């Protein structure tokens, strides 16, 4: 049995994770954390997440409970994630990180931490999304320069970062297939007299509306045909289930930064 602690446990993903952990016999929830001053601190996490009472209270992140956990799961916000990474390195605990919107410097800090502890980092833990990335790379390679590639992503109206982390990984996958640099190839939206489309760009379009959990489409169009690879998440539970699968996989691994592709045996 692996003891895990969840940071951001009262959040949308945190609650889905608490429910998913309750169904996974290899894992045991040992701590549930949220930010200082959160209105639900002190309440039972099972009641918050909609499982049976778990006799674990939502708390601020504290070292005594961190020590009781073998794995720390983080779905919070970039600054909170990096604080937890520091503590995980000090205590030599593995981490599952799902927080998106990290900048290059912050990602570099995660890579550094991966020299001493095992870290799983994924911008999307669903198995279907990870397969989409692999298929999109293959499609970009096979279809080649004659096919324009565009990415369309849709999320709920509360999402903070744009484009989504999953859309950025999709961009990387397509650029790998096309032999492009994602930093220079990406073209965010189009407005005004933008002229004809170049062969070396990949369009990126972000829709924000209602309660959409997360849709991602990789569109490839040549002259005379079009291929669309589309993934739609119906519920956050699928993401939480993937993170739980990753947690069971990461246990006992050597230091390093791993991805869901490693868990699923996909090369992207
Ligand atoms: N990788 C994936 O598969 C995946 C899937 C969904 C969401 N996400 C990302 O996960 C993050 C959380 O998403 P969400 O939809 O659950 O958001 P949310 O706002 O519902 O939840 C975030 C939680 O983190 C808590 N938090 C903030 N600062 C904290 C701190 N210092 N210490 C402890 N807790 C803190 C917040 O109070 C909140 O409860 C976002 O970055 C989101 O983009 C990733």
PDB file of C-alpha atoms and ligand atoms in Angstrom:
ATOM      1  CA  UNK A   1       0.000   0.000   0.000  1.00  0.00           C
ATOM      2  CA  UNK A   2       1.411   3.391  -1.008  1.00  0.00           C
ATOM      3  CA  UNK A   3       0.590   6.404   1.159  1.00  0.00           C
ATOM      4  CA  UNK A   4      -0.160   9.471  -0.910  1.00  0.00           C
ATOM      5  CA  UNK A   5      -0.874  13.119  -0.130  1.00  0.00           C
ATOM      6  CA  UNK A   6      -2.864  15.366  -2.448  1.00  0.00           C
ATOM      7  CA  UNK A   7      -2.178  19.112  -2.722  1.00  0.00           C
ATOM      8  CA  UNK A   8      -5.131  21.114  -4.059  1.00  0.00           C
ATOM      9  CA  UNK A   9      -7.427  18.409  -2.653  1.00  0.00           C
ATOM     10  CA  UNK A  10     -10.440  20.727  -2.401  1.00  0.00           C
ATOM     11  CA  UNK A  11     -10.099  21.806  -6.047  1.00  0.00           C
ATOM     12  CA  UNK A  12     -11.952  20.313  -9.012  1.00  0.00           C
ATOM     13  CA  UNK A  13      -9.159  17.857  -9.856  1.00  0.00           C
ATOM     14  CA  UNK A  14      -8.265  17.274  -6.197  1.00  0.00           C
ATOM     15  CA  UNK A  15     -11.770  16.020  -5.426  1.00  0.00           C
ATOM     16  CA  UNK A  16     -11.757  13.745  -8.494  1.00  0.00           C
ATOM     17  CA  UNK A  17      -8.381  12.379  -7.306  1.00  0.00           C
ATOM     18  CA  UNK A  18      -9.710  11.664  -3.833  1.00  0.00           C
ATOM     19  CA  UNK A  19     -12.549   9.656  -5.431  1.00  0.00           C
ATOM     20  CA  UNK A  20     -10.142   7.809  -7.761  1.00  0.00           C
ATOM     21  CA  UNK A  21      -7.689   6.948  -4.952  1.00  0.00           C
ATOM     22  CA  UNK A  22     -10.568   5.507  -2.907  1.00  0.00           C
ATOM     23  CA  UNK A  23     -11.109   2.970  -5.731  1.00  0.00           C
ATOM     24  CA  UNK A  24      -7.422   2.010  -6.179  1.00  0.00           C
ATOM     25  CA  UNK A  25      -6.364  -0.777  -3.790  1.00  0.00           C
ATOM     26  CA  UNK A  26      -2.608  -0.049  -4.197  1.00  0.00           C
ATOM     27  CA  UNK A  27      -2.975   3.527  -2.881  1.00  0.00           C
ATOM     28  CA  UNK A  28      -3.993   4.937   0.464  1.00  0.00           C
ATOM     29  CA  UNK A  29      -4.851   8.596   0.980  1.00  0.00           C
ATOM     30  CA  UNK A  30      -2.753   9.807   3.914  1.00  0.00           C
ATOM     31  CA  UNK A  31      -3.111  13.602   3.616  1.00  0.00           C
ATOM     32  CA  UNK A  32      -5.247  16.206   1.858  1.00  0.00           C
ATOM     33  CA  UNK A  33      -3.903  19.740   1.566  1.00  0.00           C
ATOM     34  CA  UNK A  34      -5.132  23.055   0.302  1.00  0.00           C
ATOM     35  CA  UNK A  35      -4.046  26.670   0.566  1.00  0.00           C
ATOM     36  CA  UNK A  36      -3.856  28.616   3.840  1.00  0.00           C
ATOM     37  CA  UNK A  37      -7.204  30.225   4.640  1.00  0.00           C
ATOM     38  CA  UNK A  38      -9.245  27.890   2.407  1.00  0.00           C
ATOM     39  CA  UNK A  39     -12.850  27.888   3.646  1.00  0.00           C
ATOM     40  CA  UNK A  40     -13.001  24.069   3.842  1.00  0.00           C
ATOM     41  CA  UNK A  41      -9.868  23.571   6.007  1.00  0.00           C
ATOM     42  CA  UNK A  42     -10.681  21.242   8.912  1.00  0.00           C
ATOM     43  CA  UNK A  43     -13.460  19.403   7.076  1.00  0.00           C
ATOM     44  CA  UNK A  44     -13.274  15.705   6.206  1.00  0.00           C
ATOM     45  CA  UNK A  45     -11.916  15.258   2.672  1.00  0.00           C
ATOM     46  CA  UNK A  46     -14.314  12.365   2.015  1.00  0.00           C
ATOM     47  CA  UNK A  47     -17.265  14.656   2.682  1.00  0.00           C
ATOM     48  CA  UNK A  48     -15.731  17.367   0.463  1.00  0.00           C
ATOM     49  CA  UNK A  49     -15.048  14.936  -2.404  1.00  0.00           C
ATOM     50  CA  UNK A  50     -18.266  12.951  -2.113  1.00  0.00           C
ATOM     51  CA  UNK A  51     -16.849   9.612  -0.923  1.00  0.00           C
ATOM     52  CA  UNK A  52     -17.420   7.972   2.472  1.00  0.00           C
ATOM     53  CA  UNK A  53     -16.002   9.804   5.490  1.00  0.00           C
ATOM     54  CA  UNK A  54     -12.212   9.210   5.390  1.00  0.00           C
ATOM     55  CA  UNK A  55     -11.195  10.636   8.770  1.00  0.00           C
ATOM     56  CA  UNK A  56      -8.651  12.834   6.985  1.00  0.00           C
ATOM     57  CA  UNK A  57      -9.111  16.552   7.425  1.00  0.00           C
ATOM     58  CA  UNK A  58      -8.274  19.101   4.755  1.00  0.00           C
ATOM     59  CA  UNK A  59      -5.179  20.955   6.027  1.00  0.00           C
ATOM     60  CA  UNK A  60      -2.495  23.397   4.983  1.00  0.00           C
ATOM     61  CA  UNK A  61       0.651  21.658   3.706  1.00  0.00           C
ATOM     62  CA  UNK A  62       2.618  20.541   6.779  1.00  0.00           C
ATOM     63  CA  UNK A  63       5.896  18.646   7.087  1.00  0.00           C
ATOM     64  CA  UNK A  64       4.650  16.019   9.577  1.00  0.00           C
ATOM     65  CA  UNK A  65       2.049  14.744   7.124  1.00  0.00           C
ATOM     66  CA  UNK A  66       4.430  15.136   4.166  1.00  0.00           C
ATOM     67  CA  UNK A  67       6.764  12.695   5.901  1.00  0.00           C
ATOM     68  CA  UNK A  68       3.919  10.177   6.245  1.00  0.00           C
ATOM     69  CA  UNK A  69       3.449  10.153   2.441  1.00  0.00           C
ATOM     70  CA  UNK A  70       5.584   8.245  -0.069  1.00  0.00           C
ATOM     71  CA  UNK A  71       4.127  10.146  -3.036  1.00  0.00           C
ATOM     72  CA  UNK A  72       2.884  13.732  -3.296  1.00  0.00           C
ATOM     73  CA  UNK A  73       0.264  14.560  -5.913  1.00  0.00           C
ATOM     74  CA  UNK A  74      -0.026  18.209  -6.952  1.00  0.00           C
ATOM     75  CA  UNK A  75      -2.880  19.830  -8.896  1.00  0.00           C
ATOM     76  CA  UNK A  76      -2.666  23.415  -7.628  1.00  0.00           C
ATOM     77  CA  UNK A  77      -1.047  26.470  -9.256  1.00  0.00           C
ATOM     78  CA  UNK A  78       2.566  27.001 -10.455  1.00  0.00           C
ATOM     79  CA  UNK A  79       3.966  28.798  -7.371  1.00  0.00           C
ATOM     80  CA  UNK A  80       2.358  26.293  -4.996  1.00  0.00           C
ATOM     81  CA  UNK A  81       3.679  23.425  -7.123  1.00  0.00           C
ATOM     82  CA  UNK A  82       7.259  24.686  -6.902  1.00  0.00           C
ATOM     83  CA  UNK A  83       7.034  25.108  -3.140  1.00  0.00           C
ATOM     84  CA  UNK A  84       5.907  21.482  -2.859  1.00  0.00           C
ATOM     85  CA  UNK A  85       8.674  20.335  -5.228  1.00  0.00           C
ATOM     86  CA  UNK A  86      11.246  21.941  -2.887  1.00  0.00           C
ATOM     87  CA  UNK A  87       9.791  20.095   0.087  1.00  0.00           C
ATOM     88  CA  UNK A  88       9.627  16.832  -1.870  1.00  0.00           C
ATOM     89  CA  UNK A  89      13.336  17.145  -2.747  1.00  0.00           C
ATOM     90  CA  UNK A  90      14.239  17.884   0.889  1.00  0.00           C
ATOM     91  CA  UNK A  91      12.255  14.850   2.094  1.00  0.00           C
ATOM     92  CA  UNK A  92      13.143  12.636  -0.923  1.00  0.00           C
ATOM     93  CA  UNK A  93       9.531  11.937  -1.925  1.00  0.00           C
ATOM     94  CA  UNK A  94       8.270  11.185  -5.438  1.00  0.00           C
ATOM     95  CA  UNK A  95       5.781  13.546  -7.095  1.00  0.00           C
ATOM     96  CA  UNK A  96       2.902  13.387  -9.549  1.00  0.00           C
ATOM     97  CA  UNK A  97       2.425  16.886 -10.981  1.00  0.00           C
ATOM     98  CA  UNK A  98      -0.617  17.927 -12.995  1.00  0.00           C
ATOM     99  CA  UNK A  99      -0.503  21.713 -12.595  1.00  0.00           C
ATOM    100  CA  UNK A 100      -0.342  23.474 -15.955  1.00  0.00           C
ATOM    101  CA  UNK A 101       0.728  26.984 -16.942  1.00  0.00           C
ATOM    102  CA  UNK A 102       4.329  26.585 -15.702  1.00  0.00           C
ATOM    103  CA  UNK A 103       6.796  28.841 -17.492  1.00  0.00           C
ATOM    104  CA  UNK A 104      10.168  27.711 -18.883  1.00  0.00           C
ATOM    105  CA  UNK A 105      12.083  28.632 -15.716  1.00  0.00           C
ATOM    106  CA  UNK A 106       9.588  26.735 -13.570  1.00  0.00           C
ATOM    107  CA  UNK A 107       9.807  23.674 -15.836  1.00  0.00           C
ATOM    108  CA  UNK A 108      13.595  23.886 -15.512  1.00  0.00           C
ATOM    109  CA  UNK A 109      13.226  23.745 -11.711  1.00  0.00           C
ATOM    110  CA  UNK A 110      11.150  20.575 -12.095  1.00  0.00           C
ATOM    111  CA  UNK A 111      13.860  19.062 -14.316  1.00  0.00           C
ATOM    112  CA  UNK A 112      16.476  19.922 -11.693  1.00  0.00           C
ATOM    113  CA  UNK A 113      14.375  18.271  -8.981  1.00  0.00           C
ATOM    114  CA  UNK A 114      14.108  15.206 -11.238  1.00  0.00           C
ATOM    115  CA  UNK A 115      17.827  14.648 -10.703  1.00  0.00           C
ATOM    116  CA  UNK A 116      17.162  13.582  -7.127  1.00  0.00           C
ATOM    117  CA  UNK A 117      13.534  12.385  -6.978  1.00  0.00           C
ATOM    118  CA  UNK A 118      11.171  10.598  -9.420  1.00  0.00           C
ATOM    119  CA  UNK A 119       8.633  13.057 -10.873  1.00  0.00           C
ATOM    120  CA  UNK A 120       5.741  12.353 -13.196  1.00  0.00           C
ATOM    121  CA  UNK A 121       4.745  15.466 -15.120  1.00  0.00           C
ATOM    122  CA  UNK A 122       1.839  15.463 -17.554  1.00  0.00           C
ATOM    123  CA  UNK A 123      -0.295  18.294 -18.826  1.00  0.00           C
ATOM    124  CA  UNK A 124      -3.064  15.747 -19.333  1.00  0.00           C
ATOM    125  CA  UNK A 125      -3.304  12.400 -17.572  1.00  0.00           C
ATOM    126  CA  UNK A 126      -6.013  10.847 -19.753  1.00  0.00           C
ATOM    127  CA  UNK A 127      -4.967   7.775 -21.704  1.00  0.00           C
ATOM    128  CA  UNK A 128      -6.932   8.969 -24.768  1.00  0.00           C
ATOM    129  CA  UNK A 129      -5.147  12.342 -24.819  1.00  0.00           C
ATOM    130  CA  UNK A 130      -1.740  10.718 -24.620  1.00  0.00           C
ATOM    131  CA  UNK A 131      -2.707   8.535 -27.563  1.00  0.00           C
ATOM    132  CA  UNK A 132      -3.905  11.650 -29.442  1.00  0.00           C
ATOM    133  CA  UNK A 133      -0.425  13.184 -29.054  1.00  0.00           C
ATOM    134  CA  UNK A 134       1.208  10.040 -30.454  1.00  0.00           C
ATOM    135  CA  UNK A 135      -1.291   9.818 -33.354  1.00  0.00           C
ATOM    136  CA  UNK A 136      -0.937  13.547 -34.150  1.00  0.00           C
ATOM    137  CA  UNK A 137       2.832  13.222 -34.394  1.00  0.00           C
ATOM    138  CA  UNK A 138       2.469  10.228 -36.685  1.00  0.00           C
ATOM    139  CA  UNK A 139      -0.130  12.054 -38.829  1.00  0.00           C
ATOM    140  CA  UNK A 140       2.123  15.128 -39.128  1.00  0.00           C
ATOM    141  CA  UNK A 141       5.044  12.923 -40.207  1.00  0.00           C
ATOM    142  CA  UNK A 142       3.078  10.900 -42.766  1.00  0.00           C
ATOM    143  CA  UNK A 143       1.037  13.789 -44.230  1.00  0.00           C
ATOM    144  CA  UNK A 144       4.072  16.083 -44.465  1.00  0.00           C
ATOM    145  CA  UNK A 145       4.371  19.631 -45.734  1.00  0.00           C
ATOM    146  CA  UNK A 146       1.409  19.402 -48.122  1.00  0.00           C
ATOM    147  CA  UNK A 147      -1.036  19.338 -45.209  1.00  0.00           C
ATOM    148  CA  UNK A 148      -1.669  22.366 -42.986  1.00  0.00           C
ATOM    149  CA  UNK A 149      -2.003  21.605 -39.270  1.00  0.00           C
ATOM    150  CA  UNK A 150      -4.206  23.569 -36.869  1.00  0.00           C
ATOM    151  CA  UNK A 151      -5.093  23.007 -33.213  1.00  0.00           C
ATOM    152  CA  UNK A 152      -8.469  23.888 -31.704  1.00  0.00           C
ATOM    153  CA  UNK A 153      -8.995  23.541 -27.952  1.00  0.00           C
ATOM    154  CA  UNK A 154     -12.131  24.289 -25.874  1.00  0.00           C
ATOM    155  CA  UNK A 155     -12.432  24.605 -22.082  1.00  0.00           C
ATOM    156  CA  UNK A 156     -14.765  25.926 -19.379  1.00  0.00           C
ATOM    157  CA  UNK A 157     -15.036  29.658 -18.753  1.00  0.00           C
ATOM    158  CA  UNK A 158     -13.042  29.535 -15.470  1.00  0.00           C
ATOM    159  CA  UNK A 159      -9.793  28.183 -16.950  1.00  0.00           C
ATOM    160  CA  UNK A 160      -6.883  30.484 -16.132  1.00  0.00           C
ATOM    161  CA  UNK A 161      -4.222  29.562 -18.703  1.00  0.00           C
ATOM    162  CA  UNK A 162      -4.474  29.660 -22.481  1.00  0.00           C
ATOM    163  CA  UNK A 163      -3.774  27.776 -24.652  1.00  0.00           C
ATOM    164  CA  UNK A 164      -4.203  24.685 -22.502  1.00  0.00           C
ATOM    165  CA  UNK A 165      -1.159  22.678 -21.461  1.00  0.00           C
ATOM    166  CA  UNK A 166      -2.516  19.760 -23.500  1.00  0.00           C
ATOM    167  CA  UNK A 167      -2.789  21.954 -26.598  1.00  0.00           C
ATOM    168  CA  UNK A 168       0.855  23.007 -26.162  1.00  0.00           C
ATOM    169  CA  UNK A 169       1.920  19.373 -25.930  1.00  0.00           C
ATOM    170  CA  UNK A 170      -0.158  18.679 -29.063  1.00  0.00           C
ATOM    171  CA  UNK A 171       1.731  21.532 -30.766  1.00  0.00           C
ATOM    172  CA  UNK A 172       5.046  19.940 -29.779  1.00  0.00           C
ATOM    173  CA  UNK A 173       3.920  16.552 -31.112  1.00  0.00           C
ATOM    174  CA  UNK A 174       2.835  18.036 -34.464  1.00  0.00           C
ATOM    175  CA  UNK A 175       6.042  20.075 -34.725  1.00  0.00           C
ATOM    176  CA  UNK A 176       8.133  16.968 -34.024  1.00  0.00           C
ATOM    177  CA  UNK A 177       6.345  15.239 -36.901  1.00  0.00           C
ATOM    178  CA  UNK A 178       6.783  18.197 -39.249  1.00  0.00           C
ATOM    179  CA  UNK A 179      10.332  19.040 -38.197  1.00  0.00           C
ATOM    180  CA  UNK A 180       9.366  22.537 -36.953  1.00  0.00           C
ATOM    181  CA  UNK A 181      10.305  24.529 -33.835  1.00  0.00           C
ATOM    182  CA  UNK A 182       7.091  24.976 -31.804  1.00  0.00           C
ATOM    183  CA  UNK A 183       8.233  28.385 -30.496  1.00  0.00           C
ATOM    184  CA  UNK A 184       8.422  29.910 -33.965  1.00  0.00           C
ATOM    185  CA  UNK A 185       5.780  27.767 -35.702  1.00  0.00           C
ATOM    186  CA  UNK A 186       2.837  28.535 -33.410  1.00  0.00           C
ATOM    187  CA  UNK A 187       0.342  31.124 -34.711  1.00  0.00           C
ATOM    188  CA  UNK A 188      -2.166  32.144 -32.037  1.00  0.00           C
ATOM    189  CA  UNK A 189      -5.534  32.983 -33.608  1.00  0.00           C
ATOM    190  CA  UNK A 190      -5.719  35.160 -36.694  1.00  0.00           C
ATOM    191  CA  UNK A 191      -7.104  38.633 -37.019  1.00  0.00           C
ATOM    192  CA  UNK A 192      -7.172  41.283 -39.741  1.00  0.00           C
ATOM    193  CA  UNK A 193      -5.466  41.049 -43.111  1.00  0.00           C
ATOM    194  CA  UNK A 194      -3.182  38.153 -42.248  1.00  0.00           C
ATOM    195  CA  UNK A 195      -2.436  37.081 -45.822  1.00  0.00           C
ATOM    196  CA  UNK A 196      -1.959  33.553 -47.098  1.00  0.00           C
ATOM    197  CA  UNK A 197      -0.999  30.864 -44.648  1.00  0.00           C
ATOM    198  CA  UNK A 198       2.631  29.735 -44.602  1.00  0.00           C
ATOM    199  CA  UNK A 199       3.645  26.068 -44.644  1.00  0.00           C
ATOM    200  CA  UNK A 200       5.750  26.492 -41.520  1.00  0.00           C
ATOM    201  CA  UNK A 201       3.021  27.600 -39.134  1.00  0.00           C
ATOM    202  CA  UNK A 202       0.680  25.668 -36.863  1.00  0.00           C
ATOM    203  CA  UNK A 203      -2.480  27.571 -35.922  1.00  0.00           C
ATOM    204  CA  UNK A 204      -3.644  27.556 -32.297  1.00  0.00           C
ATOM    205  CA  UNK A 205      -7.203  28.483 -31.343  1.00  0.00           C
ATOM    206  CA  UNK A 206      -8.632  28.593 -27.801  1.00  0.00           C
ATOM    207  CA  UNK A 207     -12.383  28.524 -27.113  1.00  0.00           C
ATOM    208  CA  UNK A 208     -13.595  29.351 -23.560  1.00  0.00           C
ATOM    209  CA  UNK A 209     -17.261  28.619 -22.834  1.00  0.00           C
ATOM    210  CA  UNK A 210     -19.591  27.242 -20.166  1.00  0.00           C
ATOM    211  CA  UNK A 211     -18.582  24.042 -18.402  1.00  0.00           C
ATOM    212  CA  UNK A 212     -16.639  22.282 -21.190  1.00  0.00           C
ATOM    213  CA  UNK A 213     -14.257  19.852 -19.454  1.00  0.00           C
ATOM    214  CA  UNK A 214     -11.720  19.814 -22.321  1.00  0.00           C
ATOM    215  CA  UNK A 215     -11.824  19.245 -26.108  1.00  0.00           C
ATOM    216  CA  UNK A 216      -8.731  19.104 -28.333  1.00  0.00           C
ATOM    217  CA  UNK A 217      -8.660  18.725 -32.113  1.00  0.00           C
ATOM    218  CA  UNK A 218      -5.647  18.337 -34.393  1.00  0.00           C
ATOM    219  CA  UNK A 219      -6.784  19.253 -37.880  1.00  0.00           C
ATOM    220  CA  UNK A 220      -4.716  18.385 -40.974  1.00  0.00           C
ATOM    221  CA  UNK A 221      -5.911  19.651 -44.325  1.00  0.00           C
ATOM    222  CA  UNK A 222      -4.372  19.139 -47.732  1.00  0.00           C
ATOM    223  CA  UNK A 223      -5.930  19.835 -51.111  1.00  0.00           C
ATOM    224  CA  UNK A 224      -8.931  17.525 -51.472  1.00  0.00           C
ATOM    225  CA  UNK A 225      -9.059  15.945 -48.033  1.00  0.00           C
ATOM    226  CA  UNK A 226      -9.009  16.696 -44.341  1.00  0.00           C
ATOM    227  CA  UNK A 227      -8.198  14.595 -41.296  1.00  0.00           C
ATOM    228  CA  UNK A 228      -9.372  15.574 -37.813  1.00  0.00           C
ATOM    229  CA  UNK A 229      -8.146  13.799 -34.683  1.00  0.00           C
ATOM    230  CA  UNK A 230     -10.406  14.783 -31.812  1.00  0.00           C
ATOM    231  CA  UNK A 231     -10.344  14.028 -28.124  1.00  0.00           C
ATOM    232  CA  UNK A 232     -13.142  15.018 -25.744  1.00  0.00           C
ATOM    233  CA  UNK A 233     -12.989  14.545 -21.978  1.00  0.00           C
ATOM    234  CA  UNK A 234     -16.480  13.928 -20.596  1.00  0.00           C
ATOM    235  CA  UNK A 235     -15.446  14.218 -16.969  1.00  0.00           C
ATOM    236  CA  UNK A 236     -12.423  15.045 -14.807  1.00  0.00           C
ATOM    237  CA  UNK A 237     -12.623  11.515 -13.452  1.00  0.00           C
ATOM    238  CA  UNK A 238     -10.751  10.173 -16.496  1.00  0.00           C
ATOM    239  CA  UNK A 239      -7.849  12.536 -15.733  1.00  0.00           C
ATOM    240  CA  UNK A 240      -7.824  11.512 -12.083  1.00  0.00           C
ATOM    241  CA  UNK A 241      -7.872   7.807 -13.005  1.00  0.00           C
ATOM    242  CA  UNK A 242      -4.844   8.349 -15.280  1.00  0.00           C
ATOM    243  CA  UNK A 243      -2.980  10.181 -12.487  1.00  0.00           C
ATOM    244  CA  UNK A 244      -3.736   7.326 -10.102  1.00  0.00           C
ATOM    245  CA  UNK A 245      -2.433   4.817 -12.671  1.00  0.00           C
ATOM    246  CA  UNK A 246       0.696   6.975 -12.986  1.00  0.00           C
ATOM    247  CA  UNK A 247       1.116   7.057  -9.191  1.00  0.00           C
ATOM    248  CA  UNK A 248       1.078   3.265  -8.959  1.00  0.00           C
ATOM    249  CA  UNK A 249       3.616   3.115 -11.855  1.00  0.00           C
ATOM    250  CA  UNK A 250       5.996   5.760 -10.438  1.00  0.00           C
ATOM    251  CA  UNK A 251       6.447   4.064  -7.082  1.00  0.00           C
ATOM    252  CA  UNK A 252       9.980   2.696  -6.729  1.00  0.00           C
ATOM    253  CA  UNK A 253      11.259   4.357  -9.931  1.00  0.00           C
ATOM    254  CA  UNK A 254      14.709   5.971 -10.119  1.00  0.00           C
ATOM    255  CA  UNK A 255      14.996   9.801 -10.050  1.00  0.00           C
ATOM    256  CA  UNK A 256      13.979  11.428 -13.324  1.00  0.00           C
ATOM    257  CA  UNK A 257      11.126  13.304 -14.982  1.00  0.00           C
ATOM    258  CA  UNK A 258       8.703  10.805 -16.487  1.00  0.00           C
ATOM    259  CA  UNK A 259       5.643  11.251 -18.689  1.00  0.00           C
ATOM    260  CA  UNK A 260       2.438   9.338 -19.305  1.00  0.00           C
ATOM    261  CA  UNK A 261       4.056   8.126 -22.529  1.00  0.00           C
ATOM    262  CA  UNK A 262       6.442   6.157 -20.281  1.00  0.00           C
ATOM    263  CA  UNK A 263       3.510   4.696 -18.337  1.00  0.00           C
ATOM    264  CA  UNK A 264       1.665   3.715 -21.529  1.00  0.00           C
ATOM    265  CA  UNK A 265       4.681   2.623 -23.569  1.00  0.00           C
ATOM    266  CA  UNK A 266       4.072   5.307 -26.232  1.00  0.00           C
ATOM    267  CA  UNK A 267       6.901   7.200 -27.900  1.00  0.00           C
ATOM    268  CA  UNK A 268       6.135  10.907 -28.249  1.00  0.00           C
TER     269      UNK A 268
HETATM  270  N1  LIG B   1      -2.602  17.439 -15.955  1.00  0.00           N
HETATM  271  C1  LIG B   1      -3.917  17.234 -16.027  1.00  0.00           C
HETATM  272  O1  LIG B   1      -4.411  16.167 -16.457  1.00  0.00           O
HETATM  273  C2  LIG B   1      -4.845  18.328 -15.558  1.00  0.00           C
HETATM  274  C3  LIG B   1      -6.236  18.171 -15.618  1.00  0.00           C
HETATM  275  C4  LIG B   1      -7.048  19.195 -15.113  1.00  0.00           C
HETATM  276  C5  LIG B   1      -6.471  20.338 -14.553  1.00  0.00           C
HETATM  277  N2  LIG B   1      -5.108  20.447 -14.543  1.00  0.00           N
HETATM  278  C6  LIG B   1      -4.429  21.586 -13.927  1.00  0.00           C
HETATM  279  O2  LIG B   1      -4.402  21.353 -12.516  1.00  0.00           O
HETATM  280  C7  LIG B   1      -4.472  22.607 -11.830  1.00  0.00           C
HETATM  281  C8  LIG B   1      -5.675  22.601 -10.899  1.00  0.00           C
HETATM  282  O3  LIG B   1      -6.844  22.466 -11.690  1.00  0.00           O
HETATM  283  P1  LIG B   1      -8.314  22.485 -11.046  1.00  0.00           P
HETATM  284  O4  LIG B   1      -9.269  22.508 -12.195  1.00  0.00           O
HETATM  285  O5  LIG B   1      -8.443  21.411 -10.027  1.00  0.00           O
HETATM  286  O6  LIG B   1      -8.292  23.927 -10.336  1.00  0.00           O
HETATM  287  P2  LIG B   1      -9.008  24.391  -9.016  1.00  0.00           P
HETATM  288  O7  LIG B   1      -8.848  25.879  -8.977  1.00  0.00           O
HETATM  289  O8  LIG B   1     -10.394  23.819  -8.930  1.00  0.00           O
HETATM  290  O9  LIG B   1      -8.141  23.718  -7.852  1.00  0.00           O
HETATM  291  C9  LIG B   1      -6.859  24.138  -7.465  1.00  0.00           C
HETATM  292  C10 LIG B   1      -6.758  23.946  -5.962  1.00  0.00           C
HETATM  293  O10 LIG B   1      -5.416  24.232  -5.557  1.00  0.00           O
HETATM  294  C11 LIG B   1      -5.508  24.949  -4.355  1.00  0.00           C
HETATM  295  N3  LIG B   1      -4.274  25.691  -4.060  1.00  0.00           N
HETATM  296  C12 LIG B   1      -3.853  26.880  -4.558  1.00  0.00           C
HETATM  297  N4  LIG B   1      -2.706  27.260  -3.968  1.00  0.00           N
HETATM  298  C13 LIG B   1      -2.390  26.286  -3.080  1.00  0.00           C
HETATM  299  C14 LIG B   1      -1.320  26.116  -2.158  1.00  0.00           C
HETATM  300  N5  LIG B   1      -0.369  27.049  -2.006  1.00  0.00           N
HETATM  301  N6  LIG B   1      -1.287  24.992  -1.402  1.00  0.00           N
HETATM  302  C15 LIG B   1      -2.261  24.051  -1.526  1.00  0.00           C
HETATM  303  N7  LIG B   1      -3.322  24.176  -2.365  1.00  0.00           N
HETATM  304  C16 LIG B   1      -3.373  25.278  -3.133  1.00  0.00           C
HETATM  305  C17 LIG B   1      -6.705  25.864  -4.552  1.00  0.00           C
HETATM  306  O11 LIG B   1      -7.196  26.412  -3.328  1.00  0.00           O
HETATM  307  C18 LIG B   1      -7.691  24.910  -5.195  1.00  0.00           C
HETATM  308  O12 LIG B   1      -8.454  24.194  -4.231  1.00  0.00           O
HETATM  309  C19 LIG B   1      -4.527  23.676 -12.935  1.00  0.00           C
HETATM  310  O13 LIG B   1      -3.200  24.079 -13.221  1.00  0.00           O
HETATM  311  C20 LIG B   1      -5.111  22.922 -14.114  1.00  0.00           C
HETATM  312  O14 LIG B   1      -4.795  23.509 -15.357  1.00  0.00           O
HETATM  313  C21 LIG B   1      -4.307  19.463 -15.024  1.00  0.00           C
END
